[in-house]
PDB file of C-alpha atoms and ligand atoms in Angstrom:
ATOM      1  CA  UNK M  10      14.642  20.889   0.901  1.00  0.00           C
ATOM      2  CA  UNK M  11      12.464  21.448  -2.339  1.00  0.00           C
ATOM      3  CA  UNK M  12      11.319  18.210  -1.530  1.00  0.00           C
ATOM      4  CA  UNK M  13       7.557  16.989  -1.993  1.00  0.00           C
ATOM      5  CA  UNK M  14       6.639  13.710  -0.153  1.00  0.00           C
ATOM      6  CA  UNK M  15       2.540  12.523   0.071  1.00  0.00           C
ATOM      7  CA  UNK M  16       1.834   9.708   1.954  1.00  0.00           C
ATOM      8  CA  UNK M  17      -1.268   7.336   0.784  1.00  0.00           C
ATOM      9  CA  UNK M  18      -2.030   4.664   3.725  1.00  0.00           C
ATOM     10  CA  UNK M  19      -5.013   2.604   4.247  1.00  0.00           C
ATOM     11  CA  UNK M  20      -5.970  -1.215   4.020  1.00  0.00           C
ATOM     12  CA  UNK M  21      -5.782  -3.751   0.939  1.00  0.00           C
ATOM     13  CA  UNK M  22      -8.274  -3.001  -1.560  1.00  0.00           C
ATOM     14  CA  UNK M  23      -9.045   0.763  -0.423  1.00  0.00           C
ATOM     15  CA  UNK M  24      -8.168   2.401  -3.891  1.00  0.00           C
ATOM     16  CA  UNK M  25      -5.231   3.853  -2.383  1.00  0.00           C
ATOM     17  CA  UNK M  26      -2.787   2.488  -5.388  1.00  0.00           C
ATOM     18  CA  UNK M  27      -5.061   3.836  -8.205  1.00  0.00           C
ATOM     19  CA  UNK M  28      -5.151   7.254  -6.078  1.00  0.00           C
ATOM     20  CA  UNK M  29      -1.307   7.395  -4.969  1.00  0.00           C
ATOM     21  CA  UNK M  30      -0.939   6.760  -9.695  1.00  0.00           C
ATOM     22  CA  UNK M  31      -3.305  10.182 -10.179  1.00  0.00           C
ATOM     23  CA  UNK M  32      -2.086  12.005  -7.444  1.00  0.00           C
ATOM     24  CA  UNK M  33       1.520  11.683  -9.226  1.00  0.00           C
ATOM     25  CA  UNK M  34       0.987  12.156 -12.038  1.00  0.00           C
ATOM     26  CA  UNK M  35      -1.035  15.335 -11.631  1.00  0.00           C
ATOM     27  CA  UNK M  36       1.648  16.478  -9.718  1.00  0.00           C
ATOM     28  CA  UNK M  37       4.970  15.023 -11.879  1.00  0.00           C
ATOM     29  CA  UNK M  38       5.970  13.495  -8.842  1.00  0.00           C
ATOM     30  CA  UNK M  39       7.456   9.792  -8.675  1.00  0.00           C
ATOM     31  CA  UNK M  40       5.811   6.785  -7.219  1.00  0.00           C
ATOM     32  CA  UNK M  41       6.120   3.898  -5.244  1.00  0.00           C
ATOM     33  CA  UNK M  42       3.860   1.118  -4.249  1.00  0.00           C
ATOM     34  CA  UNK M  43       5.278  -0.063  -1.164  1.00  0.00           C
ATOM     35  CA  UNK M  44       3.114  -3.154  -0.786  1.00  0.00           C
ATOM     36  CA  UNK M  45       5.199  -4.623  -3.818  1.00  0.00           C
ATOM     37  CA  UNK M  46       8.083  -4.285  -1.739  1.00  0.00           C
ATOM     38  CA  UNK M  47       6.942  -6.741   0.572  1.00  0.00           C
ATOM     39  CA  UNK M  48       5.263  -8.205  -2.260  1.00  0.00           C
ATOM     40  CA  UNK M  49       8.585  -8.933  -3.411  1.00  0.00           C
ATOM     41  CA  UNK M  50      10.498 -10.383  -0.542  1.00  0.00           C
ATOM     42  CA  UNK M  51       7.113 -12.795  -0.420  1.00  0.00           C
ATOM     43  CA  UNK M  52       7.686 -13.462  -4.416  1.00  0.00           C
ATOM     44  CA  UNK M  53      11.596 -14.562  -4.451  1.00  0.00           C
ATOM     45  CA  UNK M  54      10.832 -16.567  -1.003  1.00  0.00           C
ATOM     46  CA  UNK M  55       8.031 -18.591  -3.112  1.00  0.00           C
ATOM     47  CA  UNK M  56       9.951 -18.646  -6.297  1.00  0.00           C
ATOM     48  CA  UNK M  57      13.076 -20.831  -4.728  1.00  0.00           C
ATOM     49  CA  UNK M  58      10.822 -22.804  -2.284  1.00  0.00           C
ATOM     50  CA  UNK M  59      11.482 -21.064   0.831  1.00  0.00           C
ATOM     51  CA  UNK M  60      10.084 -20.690   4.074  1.00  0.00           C
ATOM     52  CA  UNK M  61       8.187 -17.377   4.547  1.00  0.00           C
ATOM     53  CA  UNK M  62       8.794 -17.380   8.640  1.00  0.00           C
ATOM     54  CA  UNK M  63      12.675 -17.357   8.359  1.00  0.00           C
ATOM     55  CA  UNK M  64      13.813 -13.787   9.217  1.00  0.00           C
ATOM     56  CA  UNK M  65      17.279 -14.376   8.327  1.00  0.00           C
ATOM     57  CA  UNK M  66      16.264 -15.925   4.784  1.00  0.00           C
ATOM     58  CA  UNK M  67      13.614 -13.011   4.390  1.00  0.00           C
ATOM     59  CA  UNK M  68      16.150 -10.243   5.910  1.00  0.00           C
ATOM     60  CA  UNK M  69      18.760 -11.363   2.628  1.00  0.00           C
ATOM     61  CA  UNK M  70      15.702 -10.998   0.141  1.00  0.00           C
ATOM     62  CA  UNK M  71      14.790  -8.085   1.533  1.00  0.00           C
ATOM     63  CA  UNK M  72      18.410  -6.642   0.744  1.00  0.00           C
ATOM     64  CA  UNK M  73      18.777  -7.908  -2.617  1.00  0.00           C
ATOM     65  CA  UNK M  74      15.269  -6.491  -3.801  1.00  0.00           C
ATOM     66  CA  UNK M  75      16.154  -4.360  -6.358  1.00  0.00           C
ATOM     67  CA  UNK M  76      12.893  -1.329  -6.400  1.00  0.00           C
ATOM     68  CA  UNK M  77      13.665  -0.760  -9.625  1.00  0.00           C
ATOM     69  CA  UNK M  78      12.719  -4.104 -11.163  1.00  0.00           C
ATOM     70  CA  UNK M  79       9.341  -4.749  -9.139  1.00  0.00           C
ATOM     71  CA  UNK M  80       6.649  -5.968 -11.611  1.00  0.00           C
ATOM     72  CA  UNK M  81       3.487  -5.268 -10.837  1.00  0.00           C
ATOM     73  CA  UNK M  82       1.682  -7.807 -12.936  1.00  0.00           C
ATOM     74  CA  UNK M  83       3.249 -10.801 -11.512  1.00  0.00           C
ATOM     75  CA  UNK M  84       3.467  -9.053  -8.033  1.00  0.00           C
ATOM     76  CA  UNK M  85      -0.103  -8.769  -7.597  1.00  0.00           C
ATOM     77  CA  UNK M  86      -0.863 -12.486  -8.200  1.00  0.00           C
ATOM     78  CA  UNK M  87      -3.108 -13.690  -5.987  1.00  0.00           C
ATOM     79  CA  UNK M  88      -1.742 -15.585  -2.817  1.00  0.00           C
ATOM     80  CA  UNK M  89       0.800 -12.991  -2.874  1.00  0.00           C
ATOM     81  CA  UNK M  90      -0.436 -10.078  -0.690  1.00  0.00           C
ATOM     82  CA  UNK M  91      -1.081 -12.702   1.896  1.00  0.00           C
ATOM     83  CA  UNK M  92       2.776 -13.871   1.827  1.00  0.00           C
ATOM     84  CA  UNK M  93       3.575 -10.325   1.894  1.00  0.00           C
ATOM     85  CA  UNK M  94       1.621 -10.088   5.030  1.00  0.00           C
ATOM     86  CA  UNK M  95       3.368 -12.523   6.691  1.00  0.00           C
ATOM     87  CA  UNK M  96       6.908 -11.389   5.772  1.00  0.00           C
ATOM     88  CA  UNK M  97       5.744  -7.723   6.861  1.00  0.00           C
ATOM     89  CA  UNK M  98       5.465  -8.361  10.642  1.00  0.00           C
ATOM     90  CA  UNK M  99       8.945  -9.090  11.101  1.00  0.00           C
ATOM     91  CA  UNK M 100      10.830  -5.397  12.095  1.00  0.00           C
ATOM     92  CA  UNK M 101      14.275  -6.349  10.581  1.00  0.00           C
ATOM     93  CA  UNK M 102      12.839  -7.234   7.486  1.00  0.00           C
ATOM     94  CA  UNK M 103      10.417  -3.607   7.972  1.00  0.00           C
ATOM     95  CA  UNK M 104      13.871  -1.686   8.838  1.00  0.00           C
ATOM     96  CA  UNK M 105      15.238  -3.001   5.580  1.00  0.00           C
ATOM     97  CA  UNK M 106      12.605  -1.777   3.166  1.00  0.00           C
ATOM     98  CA  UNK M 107      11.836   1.091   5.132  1.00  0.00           C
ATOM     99  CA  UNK M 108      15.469   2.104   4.166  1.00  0.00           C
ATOM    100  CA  UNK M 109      14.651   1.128   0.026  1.00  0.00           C
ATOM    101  CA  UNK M 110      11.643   3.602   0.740  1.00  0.00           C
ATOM    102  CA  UNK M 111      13.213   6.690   1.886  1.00  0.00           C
ATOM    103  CA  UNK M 112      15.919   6.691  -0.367  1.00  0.00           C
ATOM    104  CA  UNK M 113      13.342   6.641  -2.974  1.00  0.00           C
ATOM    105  CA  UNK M 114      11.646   9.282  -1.553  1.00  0.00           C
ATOM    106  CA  UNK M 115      14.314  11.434  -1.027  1.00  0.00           C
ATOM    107  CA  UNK M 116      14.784  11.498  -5.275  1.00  0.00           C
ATOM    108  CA  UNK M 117      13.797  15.042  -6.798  1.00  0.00           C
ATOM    109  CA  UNK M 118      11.399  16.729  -7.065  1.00  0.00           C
ATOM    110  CA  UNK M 119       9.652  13.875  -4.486  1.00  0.00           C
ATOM    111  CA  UNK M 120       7.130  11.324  -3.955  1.00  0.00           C
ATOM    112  CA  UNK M 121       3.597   9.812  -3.478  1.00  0.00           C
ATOM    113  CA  UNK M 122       4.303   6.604  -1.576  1.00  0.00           C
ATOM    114  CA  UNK M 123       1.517   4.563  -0.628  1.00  0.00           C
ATOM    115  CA  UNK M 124       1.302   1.552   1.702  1.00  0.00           C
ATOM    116  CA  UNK M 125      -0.142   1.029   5.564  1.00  0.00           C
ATOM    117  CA  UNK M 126       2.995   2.642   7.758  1.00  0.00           C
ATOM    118  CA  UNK M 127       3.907   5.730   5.471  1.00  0.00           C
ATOM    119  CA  UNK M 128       2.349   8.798   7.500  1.00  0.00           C
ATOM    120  CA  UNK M 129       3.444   7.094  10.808  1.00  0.00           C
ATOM    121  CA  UNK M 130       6.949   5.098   9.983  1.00  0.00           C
ATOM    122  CA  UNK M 131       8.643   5.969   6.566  1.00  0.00           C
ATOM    123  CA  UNK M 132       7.969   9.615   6.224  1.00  0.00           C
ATOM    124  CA  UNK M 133       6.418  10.995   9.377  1.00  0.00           C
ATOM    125  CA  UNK M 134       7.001  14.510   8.106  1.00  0.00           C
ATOM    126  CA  UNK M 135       5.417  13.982   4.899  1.00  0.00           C
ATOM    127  CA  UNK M 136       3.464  17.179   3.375  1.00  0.00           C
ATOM    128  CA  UNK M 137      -0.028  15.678   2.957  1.00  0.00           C
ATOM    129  CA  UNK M 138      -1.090  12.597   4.681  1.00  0.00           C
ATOM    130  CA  UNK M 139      -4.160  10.761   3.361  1.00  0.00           C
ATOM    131  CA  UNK M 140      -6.087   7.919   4.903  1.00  0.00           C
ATOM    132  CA  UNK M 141      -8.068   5.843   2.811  1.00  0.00           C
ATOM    133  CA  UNK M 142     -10.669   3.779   3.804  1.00  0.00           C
ATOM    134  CA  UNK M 143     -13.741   1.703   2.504  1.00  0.00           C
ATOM    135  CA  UNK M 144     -16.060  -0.881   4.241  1.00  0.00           C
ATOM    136  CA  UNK M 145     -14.441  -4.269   3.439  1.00  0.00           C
ATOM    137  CA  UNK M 146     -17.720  -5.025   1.407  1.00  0.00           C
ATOM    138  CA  UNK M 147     -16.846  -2.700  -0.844  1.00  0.00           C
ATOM    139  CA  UNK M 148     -13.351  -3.513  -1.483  1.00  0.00           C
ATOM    140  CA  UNK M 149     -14.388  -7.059  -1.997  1.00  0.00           C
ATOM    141  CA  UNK M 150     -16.903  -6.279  -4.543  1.00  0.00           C
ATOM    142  CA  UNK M 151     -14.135  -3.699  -6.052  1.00  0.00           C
ATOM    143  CA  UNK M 152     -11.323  -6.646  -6.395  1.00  0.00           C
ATOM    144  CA  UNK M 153     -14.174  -8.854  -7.851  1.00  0.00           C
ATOM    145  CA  UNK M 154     -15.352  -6.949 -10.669  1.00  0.00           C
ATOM    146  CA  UNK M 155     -11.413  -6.348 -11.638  1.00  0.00           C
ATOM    147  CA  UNK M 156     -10.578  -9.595 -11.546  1.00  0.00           C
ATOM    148  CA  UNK M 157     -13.879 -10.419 -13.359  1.00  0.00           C
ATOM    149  CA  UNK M 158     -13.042  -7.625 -15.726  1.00  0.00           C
ATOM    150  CA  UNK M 159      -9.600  -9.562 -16.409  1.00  0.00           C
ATOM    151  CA  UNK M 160     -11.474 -12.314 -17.295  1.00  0.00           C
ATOM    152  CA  UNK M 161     -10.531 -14.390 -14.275  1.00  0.00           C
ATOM    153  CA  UNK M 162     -13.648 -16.563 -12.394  1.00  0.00           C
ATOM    154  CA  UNK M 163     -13.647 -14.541  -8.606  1.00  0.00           C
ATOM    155  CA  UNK M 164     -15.453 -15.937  -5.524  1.00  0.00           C
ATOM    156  CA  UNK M 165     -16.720 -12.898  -3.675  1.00  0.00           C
ATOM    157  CA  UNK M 166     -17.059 -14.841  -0.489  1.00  0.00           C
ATOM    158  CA  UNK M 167     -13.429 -16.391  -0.704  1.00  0.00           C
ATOM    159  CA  UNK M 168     -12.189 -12.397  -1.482  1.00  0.00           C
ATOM    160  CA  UNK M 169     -13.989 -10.931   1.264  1.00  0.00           C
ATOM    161  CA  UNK M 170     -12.605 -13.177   3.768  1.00  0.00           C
ATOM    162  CA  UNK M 171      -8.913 -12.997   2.797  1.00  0.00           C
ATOM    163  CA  UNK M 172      -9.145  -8.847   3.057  1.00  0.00           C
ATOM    164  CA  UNK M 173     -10.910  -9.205   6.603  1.00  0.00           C
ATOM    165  CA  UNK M 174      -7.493 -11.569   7.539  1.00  0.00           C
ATOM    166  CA  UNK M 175      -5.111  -9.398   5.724  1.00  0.00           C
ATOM    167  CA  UNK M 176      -6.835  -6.473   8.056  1.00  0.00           C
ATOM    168  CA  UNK M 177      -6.931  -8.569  10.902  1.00  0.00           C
ATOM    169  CA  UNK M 178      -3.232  -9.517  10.700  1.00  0.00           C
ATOM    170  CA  UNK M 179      -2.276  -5.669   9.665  1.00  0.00           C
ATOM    171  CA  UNK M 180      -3.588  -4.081  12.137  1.00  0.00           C
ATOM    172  CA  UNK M 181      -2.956  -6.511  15.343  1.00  0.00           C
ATOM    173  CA  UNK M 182       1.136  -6.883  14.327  1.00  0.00           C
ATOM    174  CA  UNK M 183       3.586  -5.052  16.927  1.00  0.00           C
ATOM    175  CA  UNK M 184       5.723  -3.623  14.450  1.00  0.00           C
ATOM    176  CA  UNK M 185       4.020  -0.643  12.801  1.00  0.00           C
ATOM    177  CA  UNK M 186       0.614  -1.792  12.652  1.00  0.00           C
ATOM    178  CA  UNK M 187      -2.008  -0.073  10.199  1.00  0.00           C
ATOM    179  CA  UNK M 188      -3.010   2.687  11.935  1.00  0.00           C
ATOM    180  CA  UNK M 189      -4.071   6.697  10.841  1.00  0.00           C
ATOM    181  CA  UNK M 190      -0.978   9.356  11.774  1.00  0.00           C
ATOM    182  CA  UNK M 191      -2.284  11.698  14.174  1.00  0.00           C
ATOM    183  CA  UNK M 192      -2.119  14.268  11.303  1.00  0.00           C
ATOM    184  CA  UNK M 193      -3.926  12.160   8.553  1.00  0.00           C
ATOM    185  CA  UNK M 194      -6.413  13.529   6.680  1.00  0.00           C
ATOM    186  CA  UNK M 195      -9.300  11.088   6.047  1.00  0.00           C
ATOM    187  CA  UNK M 196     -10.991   9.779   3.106  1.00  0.00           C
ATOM    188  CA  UNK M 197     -13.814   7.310   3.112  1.00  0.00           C
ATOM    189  CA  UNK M 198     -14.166   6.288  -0.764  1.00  0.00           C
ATOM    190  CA  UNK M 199     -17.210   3.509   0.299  1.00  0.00           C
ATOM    191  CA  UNK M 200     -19.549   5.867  -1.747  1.00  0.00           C
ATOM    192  CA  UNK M 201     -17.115   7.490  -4.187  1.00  0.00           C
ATOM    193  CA  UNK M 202     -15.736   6.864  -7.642  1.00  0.00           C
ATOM    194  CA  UNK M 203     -12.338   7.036  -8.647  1.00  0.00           C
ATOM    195  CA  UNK M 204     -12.699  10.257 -10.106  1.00  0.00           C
ATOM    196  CA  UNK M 205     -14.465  11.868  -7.146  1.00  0.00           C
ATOM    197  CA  UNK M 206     -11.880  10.184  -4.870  1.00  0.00           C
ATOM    198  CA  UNK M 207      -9.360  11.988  -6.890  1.00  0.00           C
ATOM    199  CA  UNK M 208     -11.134  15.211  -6.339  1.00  0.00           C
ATOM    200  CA  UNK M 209     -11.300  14.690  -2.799  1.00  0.00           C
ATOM    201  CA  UNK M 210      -7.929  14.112  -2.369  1.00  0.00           C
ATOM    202  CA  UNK M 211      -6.722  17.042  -4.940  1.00  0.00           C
ATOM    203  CA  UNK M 212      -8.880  19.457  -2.447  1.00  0.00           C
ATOM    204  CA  UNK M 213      -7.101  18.146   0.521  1.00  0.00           C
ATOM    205  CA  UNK M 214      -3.668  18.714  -1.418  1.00  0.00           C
ATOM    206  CA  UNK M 215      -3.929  21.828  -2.083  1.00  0.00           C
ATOM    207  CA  UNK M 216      -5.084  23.553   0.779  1.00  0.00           C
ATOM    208  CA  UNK M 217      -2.146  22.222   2.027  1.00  0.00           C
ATOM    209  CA  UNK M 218       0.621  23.022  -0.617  1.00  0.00           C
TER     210      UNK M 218
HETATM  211  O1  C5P G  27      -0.802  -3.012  -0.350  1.00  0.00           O
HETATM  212  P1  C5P G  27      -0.603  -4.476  -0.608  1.00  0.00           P
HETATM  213  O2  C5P G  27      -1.866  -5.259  -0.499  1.00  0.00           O
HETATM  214  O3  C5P G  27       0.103  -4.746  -1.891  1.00  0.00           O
HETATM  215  O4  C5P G  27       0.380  -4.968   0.560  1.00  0.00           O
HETATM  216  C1  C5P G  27       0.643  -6.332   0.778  1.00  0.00           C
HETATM  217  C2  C5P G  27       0.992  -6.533   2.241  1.00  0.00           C
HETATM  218  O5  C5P G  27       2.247  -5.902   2.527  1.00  0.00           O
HETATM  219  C3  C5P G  27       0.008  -5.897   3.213  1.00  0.00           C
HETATM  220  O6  C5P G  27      -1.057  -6.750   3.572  1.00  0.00           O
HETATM  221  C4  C5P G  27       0.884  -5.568   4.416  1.00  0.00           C
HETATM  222  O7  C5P G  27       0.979  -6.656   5.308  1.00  0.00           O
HETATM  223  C5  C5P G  27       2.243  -5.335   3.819  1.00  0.00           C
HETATM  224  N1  C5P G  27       2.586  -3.905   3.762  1.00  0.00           N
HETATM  225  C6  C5P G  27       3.096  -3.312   4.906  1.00  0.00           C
HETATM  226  N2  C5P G  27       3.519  -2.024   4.889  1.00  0.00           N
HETATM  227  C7  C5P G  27       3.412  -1.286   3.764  1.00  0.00           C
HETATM  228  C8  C5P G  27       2.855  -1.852   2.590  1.00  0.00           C
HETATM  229  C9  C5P G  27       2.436  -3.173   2.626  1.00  0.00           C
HETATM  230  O8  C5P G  27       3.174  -3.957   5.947  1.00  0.00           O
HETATM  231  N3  C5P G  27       3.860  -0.028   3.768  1.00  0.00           N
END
């Protein structure tokens, strides 16, 4: 098919989002965060004061989340991407949005997707697989300076320690844990800007188109 799928994994707070944005639109392709997905789930289980451990409450959010209408202001709250943590290690509620995911990768001309499972799970024949990783010091000091940038009061200690739990709990879950495909190219921003990230990635991309 003339289909184009690139698949953007790595761990909260890599730069994987702001990469998986450029990468599509330099190449007109659509775009999905998949973390809101689970972001979400964990969002309409808070919002009517339910419990985040209930996999037949979270399997019925997961079906009535409507990709379309994700909001990525309120979704990336924090407290949020630590729910969504917690929702994503249970497989029924994975199988669901994995579903959501293809189908929206399967829309013309293609997709970037981005997320932790993309190159291994939801589209293990992608065309480019990227891996994107930074020391967890530098994606704490990254999230603080946004948030400080937003005009929001950050604790650096308090941010550091919630992406070395959201890594812990990522990567030690049974159900696709957050892990490189075999076929993954790698990309270790710790020393890059977003622009020579971009670059990076762009070279990888097209030696492979
Ligand atoms: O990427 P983000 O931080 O928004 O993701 C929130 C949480 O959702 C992650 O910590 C992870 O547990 C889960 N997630 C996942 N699989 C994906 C994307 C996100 O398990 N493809």
């Amino acid at each position: 098919a003339d289909l184009l799928t690139i698949a953007i994994d790595g761990p909260a707070a890599s730069g994987k989002g702001t990469l998986a944005r450029r990468i599509a639109a330099h190449y007109g392709l659509h775009h999905l965060d998949t973390g809101l997905t689970y972001r979400g789930v964990a969002r309409a289980l808070l919002a009517s004061g339910q419990p985040l451990d209930d996999v037949a409450v979270a399997e019925a959010a997961a079906r009535a989340l409507d990709l379309a209408g994700l909001d990525r202001g309120v979704l990336s709250a924090h407290g949020i991407g630590e729910a969504a943590s917690k929702v994503a290690v249970m497989p029924t509620v994975r199988a669901i949005l994995v579903d959501k995911q293809r189908t929206f990768a399967a829309t013309p001309p293609g997709a970037v997707l981005d997320g932790r499972d993309i190159g291994t799970v939801v589209c293990p024949k992608a065309d480019v697989k990227l891996y994107v990783i930074a020391t967890p010091e530098v994606r704490a000091t990254r999230r603080w300076r946004e948030i400080e940038a937003n005009g929001g009061d950050a604790d650096y200690a308090g941010i550091l320690a919630d992406i070395k739990r959201r890594d812990e709990r990522d990567t030690a879950r049974a159900a696709s844990p957050l892990r490189p495909a075999e076929d993954a190219h790698l990309l270790d921003t710790s020393e890059m800007d977003i622009e020579t990230a971009f670059r990076a990635a762009k070279a990888i991309i097209d030696e492979r188109l």
